[in-house]
Amino acid sequence: MLAPVVSRALEPSLGDGAVGVIDVGSNSVRLVLYERASRAPTILFNEKVLAGLGDKLTDDGRLDEGAMARALAAIRRFRLIADSASASKLTILATAAARVAANGAAFIAAIEREAGVPVRVLSGPEEAEMAGQGVLCGFWQPDGIVADLGGGSLELIDVAAQALGTGVSHSLGTLRLMAEAGGELDTGAALAREALAPDGPLSALSGRTLYIVGGTWRALMRLHMARVGYPFSVLHHYSVESDVLRDFCELILREGAEGIDPDVTVPRSRRTLIPWGALVLKEILDRGNPKVVIASALGVREGLMFAGLPEEERRRDCLIAACEELSVLRARSPENAAELVAWSGEVFAALGVTETVTERRLRSAACYLSDIGWRAHPDYRGEQALAAVSNMALYGIDHPGRGYLAAVLAQRYKAPAAGGATAMMPARFADRAALLAAIMRLAYVLAPGVSGILPLVRVERDSERLVFRLGDQLAALNGERPRRRARNIGRLVGLEASIEV
């Protein structure tokens, strides 16, 4: 038999175990532990403490003693957690509040004494660059402007063709703006209009995509999802047309977050900041006129890790990398899943099914995920696979793409596919999803989670017939069940289909 196709994910893991980032921001101090430094970061642990460093700046520009004490207590706890997880690397970042405070340097020194780790204080342009790197990490070929709104500052940077422009920083963070405006939204709007210079990154935003980063904007977008009854809960890559989101920002500014969120969709601790986030976002939309706004779950922390990867790893497709890893973790044979990618492509080619780059990526991802439900009881394999696709941390894929993956797996396992992610699938993908699922169903009775078989199954096509031809060494595989599944593929494409030796 031919040697199995080896998945890239079978190569030795990059790095030596968990890595951690402590992010000392203007509003919160957060620890994120990642399974390892990789193209598809997986979170092991995530916790934040609302220290309010930026909220407690005194009149003379000094950090409040109580806020610093809360931050240091959180950092002590986080350092112990990182040590307990045997993190191979721990990085501590500090951003706007520590950067601008009169006693910021003394506070940084106190962190270093407590944690025993040097603190990297990001400048405004560096913070913008790391936010941009985070979007490069989480999206497939992003093109637009990245805007990262924190408590102390707003960063903007252009991203295109896997490259970043020059980042800029504005003192328009929610806490800082609220303080400088004396709590008056109209005054805050005037300050934002004055700060957003016409010759900055926003001058290149018209008609492109605005990628928004930051906790307040994530809360705002989640509030919009609830407002419109969006049928899917994953926030990353949630997309809203610019005009629609501008109207929503105006609604928030009129009624406040409390007025449009009776079910407490977002935490009460975020509610007071959402109107200030809406104010800044509206000014950006008015000034930049993007076509669409997309929420990013990845930002400075992931950008820091992504920027430290080897160039070859950074250039990998984050969707395919994640699905390969899931295949290694959950499939009976990752090699077989990799073979299915190639073999399903041969069937598509024989049938004359052309694919765009996006469609080919989605087919490959679906193949890597095609056996992740095998450990479950047969009655629940479909449900398990659908739940995984609907909720797992996949990057480099939009919500319609997730819908396509869910539809393929639902049909591969003959599971109900109503609602959730499958509702996101565009109608034009329905026939393609049914065909790929039928190909998978045939593949898994010819090669039931074992490698080395699919490469020996030739696919032949003439004007009226589709033939899956087995070599002599595979003749015994030609049973009634495979023949029935081959005929089902034929029915989908209007051809007679058979298995022959």
XYZ file of C-alpha atoms in Angstrom, residues 101-393:
293
model
C 1.045 57.972 34.799
C 3.476 60.127 36.736
C 4.231 57.189 39.048
C 4.056 54.611 36.241
C 7.750 53.748 36.435
C 7.526 53.064 40.193
C 4.459 50.875 39.604
C 6.279 48.893 36.909
C 9.200 48.377 39.279
C 6.790 47.066 41.924
C 5.329 44.576 39.410
C 8.800 43.329 38.527
C 9.641 42.814 42.201
C 6.417 40.869 42.803
C 6.532 38.756 39.641
C 10.254 38.377 39.063
C 9.609 39.018 35.378
C 10.567 42.101 33.334
C 7.584 44.186 32.287
C 7.300 45.237 28.661
C 5.715 48.686 28.546
C 4.268 49.129 25.071
C 4.394 52.521 23.419
C 1.271 53.643 21.588
C 2.577 52.596 18.143
C 3.781 49.258 19.573
C 0.359 48.622 21.066
C -1.212 49.341 17.670
C 1.230 46.954 16.006
C 0.463 44.148 18.471
C -3.291 44.641 17.930
C -2.652 44.424 14.200
C -0.636 41.254 14.690
C -3.568 39.842 16.659
C -5.862 40.414 13.680
C -3.283 38.812 11.370
C -3.341 35.847 13.741
C -7.129 35.511 13.771
C -8.221 36.276 10.203
C -7.483 34.899 6.765
C -5.913 37.639 4.629
C -7.441 40.623 6.456
C -7.609 43.951 4.628
C -8.637 47.132 6.394
C -7.974 49.126 9.541
C -7.563 47.611 13.006
C -8.928 49.736 15.843
C -8.146 48.714 19.437
C -10.066 50.554 22.144
C -8.859 50.204 25.726
C -9.485 52.134 28.892
C -6.623 54.552 28.335
C -6.072 54.789 24.586
C -7.270 54.024 21.066
C -4.843 52.477 18.584
C -5.243 52.391 14.807
C -3.197 50.531 12.203
C -3.613 49.517 8.561
C -3.460 45.810 7.727
C -3.251 44.496 4.157
C -1.588 41.595 2.338
C -0.353 40.122 5.640
C 1.562 43.344 6.350
C 1.040 46.229 8.763
C 1.250 49.967 8.304
C 2.453 52.458 10.887
C 0.420 52.427 14.081
C -0.923 55.536 15.785
C -2.312 56.027 19.285
C -4.913 58.505 20.580
C -5.868 59.351 24.157
C -9.440 58.222 23.509
C -9.678 55.224 25.820
C -13.066 54.924 27.465
C -11.940 55.678 31.025
C -9.621 58.481 29.999
C -12.138 60.083 27.659
C -14.904 59.893 30.245
C -12.668 61.637 32.786
C -11.480 64.346 30.376
C -15.052 65.004 29.232
C -16.338 65.272 32.776
C -18.805 62.487 32.054
C -20.514 64.498 29.287
C -20.985 62.503 26.088
C -21.321 65.594 23.901
C -17.997 66.878 25.187
C -16.486 63.460 24.593
C -17.732 63.481 21.000
C -16.078 66.835 20.409
C -12.798 65.552 21.861
C -12.949 62.456 19.642
C -13.617 64.496 16.492
C -10.675 66.744 17.297
C -8.311 63.836 18.021
C -9.039 61.731 14.934
C -6.885 63.560 12.403
C -7.938 63.289 8.758
C -4.488 62.218 7.570
C -4.182 59.153 9.841
C -5.030 55.501 9.079
C -8.730 56.359 8.865
C -8.071 58.184 5.589
C -7.502 54.728 4.010
C -10.596 53.070 5.521
C -13.334 54.066 3.053
C -15.017 51.025 1.525
C -12.803 48.593 3.437
C -13.196 46.607 6.675
C -12.863 47.962 10.194
C -11.628 45.270 12.607
C -12.496 46.243 16.171
C -10.602 44.993 19.229
C -11.170 45.587 22.932
C -13.537 44.537 25.704
C -15.944 47.479 25.464
C -16.437 47.012 21.744
C -16.848 43.262 22.163
C -19.611 43.986 24.682
C -21.199 46.435 22.239
C -21.178 43.869 19.438
C -22.596 41.179 21.706
C -25.354 43.589 22.623
C -26.088 44.061 18.922
C -26.246 40.274 18.427
C -28.881 40.068 21.167
C -30.778 43.052 19.795
C -31.202 41.503 16.324
C -31.768 37.941 17.582
C -28.658 36.610 15.905
C -28.884 32.786 15.820
C -25.237 32.137 16.648
C -23.228 32.961 19.769
C -19.586 33.088 18.595
C -18.443 36.713 18.622
C -15.222 36.405 16.615
C -15.821 37.480 13.012
C -19.310 38.826 13.802
C -19.882 41.228 10.921
C -22.181 44.263 10.718
C -22.582 46.732 7.875
C -21.229 50.140 8.734
C -24.522 52.032 8.362
C -26.357 49.523 10.536
C -23.779 49.746 13.294
C -23.732 53.539 13.119
C -27.490 53.561 13.773
C -26.984 51.172 16.691
C -24.320 53.432 18.213
C -26.721 56.354 17.979
C -29.383 54.257 19.725
C -26.978 53.482 22.573
C -26.083 57.162 22.896
C -29.765 58.053 23.132
C -30.964 55.307 25.461
C -27.847 54.017 27.227
C -26.798 50.390 27.531
C -29.318 49.767 30.309
C -32.192 50.915 28.140
C -31.530 48.381 25.388
C -30.210 45.483 27.472
C -32.954 44.437 29.918
C -31.694 40.823 29.973
C -28.172 41.860 31.041
C -26.495 40.473 27.944
C -23.304 42.291 28.910
C -21.851 42.521 32.452
C -22.986 45.481 34.510
C -19.332 46.450 34.963
C -19.152 47.128 31.205
C -22.434 48.997 30.889
C -21.183 52.413 31.908
C -18.384 52.191 29.334
C -20.481 51.032 26.359
C -21.852 54.518 25.482
C -18.275 55.841 25.444
C -17.253 52.981 23.203
C -20.249 53.742 20.984
C -19.238 57.399 20.853
C -15.697 56.628 19.673
C -16.896 53.982 17.221
C -19.441 56.347 15.673
C -16.757 58.986 15.159
C -14.557 56.408 13.423
C -17.439 55.292 11.206
C -18.302 58.888 10.328
C -14.684 59.748 9.582
C -13.564 56.522 7.894
C -16.743 55.283 6.164
C -15.868 51.553 6.112
C -18.020 49.039 4.292
C -18.309 46.611 7.187
C -17.244 46.265 10.827
C -15.964 42.913 12.126
C -15.357 41.963 15.757
C -12.040 40.343 16.640
C -11.640 38.164 19.721
C -7.871 38.350 19.277
C -5.822 41.409 20.100
C -2.586 42.544 21.701
C -1.923 39.362 23.700
C -2.348 37.036 20.741
C -0.502 39.518 18.549
C 2.506 39.364 20.853
C 2.604 35.575 20.612
C 1.989 35.566 16.851
C 4.768 38.083 16.238
C 7.207 35.783 18.031
C 6.511 32.750 15.828
C 8.898 31.776 13.024
C 7.905 33.300 9.702
C 6.999 29.923 8.211
C 4.567 29.291 11.056
C 3.035 32.767 10.780
C 2.302 32.161 7.097
C 0.300 29.024 7.786
C -3.475 29.145 7.397
C -4.851 29.473 10.949
C -8.075 27.613 10.075
C -6.299 24.626 8.600
C -3.753 24.602 11.442
C -6.544 24.459 14.047
C -8.482 21.739 12.217
C -5.354 19.627 11.757
C -4.708 19.847 15.492
C -8.297 18.852 16.274
C -7.876 15.887 13.965
C -4.778 14.825 15.880
C -6.620 15.160 19.194
C -9.948 13.572 18.249
C -9.857 11.576 15.014
C -9.029 7.872 14.786
C -6.348 8.616 12.217
C -5.079 12.118 11.423
C -3.304 10.635 8.404
C -6.627 9.349 7.080
C -8.174 12.811 7.492
C -5.284 14.302 5.518
C -5.809 11.672 2.811
C -9.484 12.605 2.691
C -8.529 16.197 1.869
C -6.668 15.040 -1.231
C -9.177 12.335 -2.210
C -12.258 14.529 -1.932
C -10.429 17.027 -4.135
C -9.967 14.280 -6.734
C -13.694 13.490 -6.650
C -14.583 17.170 -7.020
C -12.179 17.464 -9.957
C -13.625 14.354 -11.642
C -17.114 15.817 -11.303
C -16.009 19.190 -12.689
C -16.727 20.994 -9.423
C -14.593 24.121 -9.430
C -13.516 25.717 -6.167
C -12.449 29.160 -5.114
C -9.594 29.457 -2.633
C -12.147 29.957 0.148
C -14.165 26.914 -0.900
C -11.044 24.762 -1.036
C -10.053 25.917 2.451
C -13.501 25.040 3.798
C -13.471 21.602 2.175
C -10.041 20.899 3.677
C -11.174 22.066 7.112
C -14.300 19.892 6.935
C -12.190 16.846 6.038
C -9.883 17.364 9.010
C -12.952 17.621 11.268
C -14.810 14.723 9.657
C -13.981 12.111 12.321
C -13.937 14.178 15.509
C -17.176 12.621 16.789
C -16.164 8.982 16.592
C -15.754 8.419 20.352
C -19.369 9.369 21.048
C -22.287 6.945 20.941
C -23.474 6.628 17.317
C -26.758 8.344 18.195
C -24.921 11.447 19.402
C -21.900 11.724 17.117
C -23.585 14.308 14.954
C -24.609 16.435 17.912
C -21.094 16.332 19.333
C -19.503 17.267 16.024
C -21.989 20.093 15.488
C -21.433 21.477 18.985
C -17.689 21.430 18.432
C -17.876 23.296 15.131
C -20.389 25.773 16.505
C -18.457 26.639 19.631
C -14.771 25.819 19.223
C -12.182 28.578 18.920
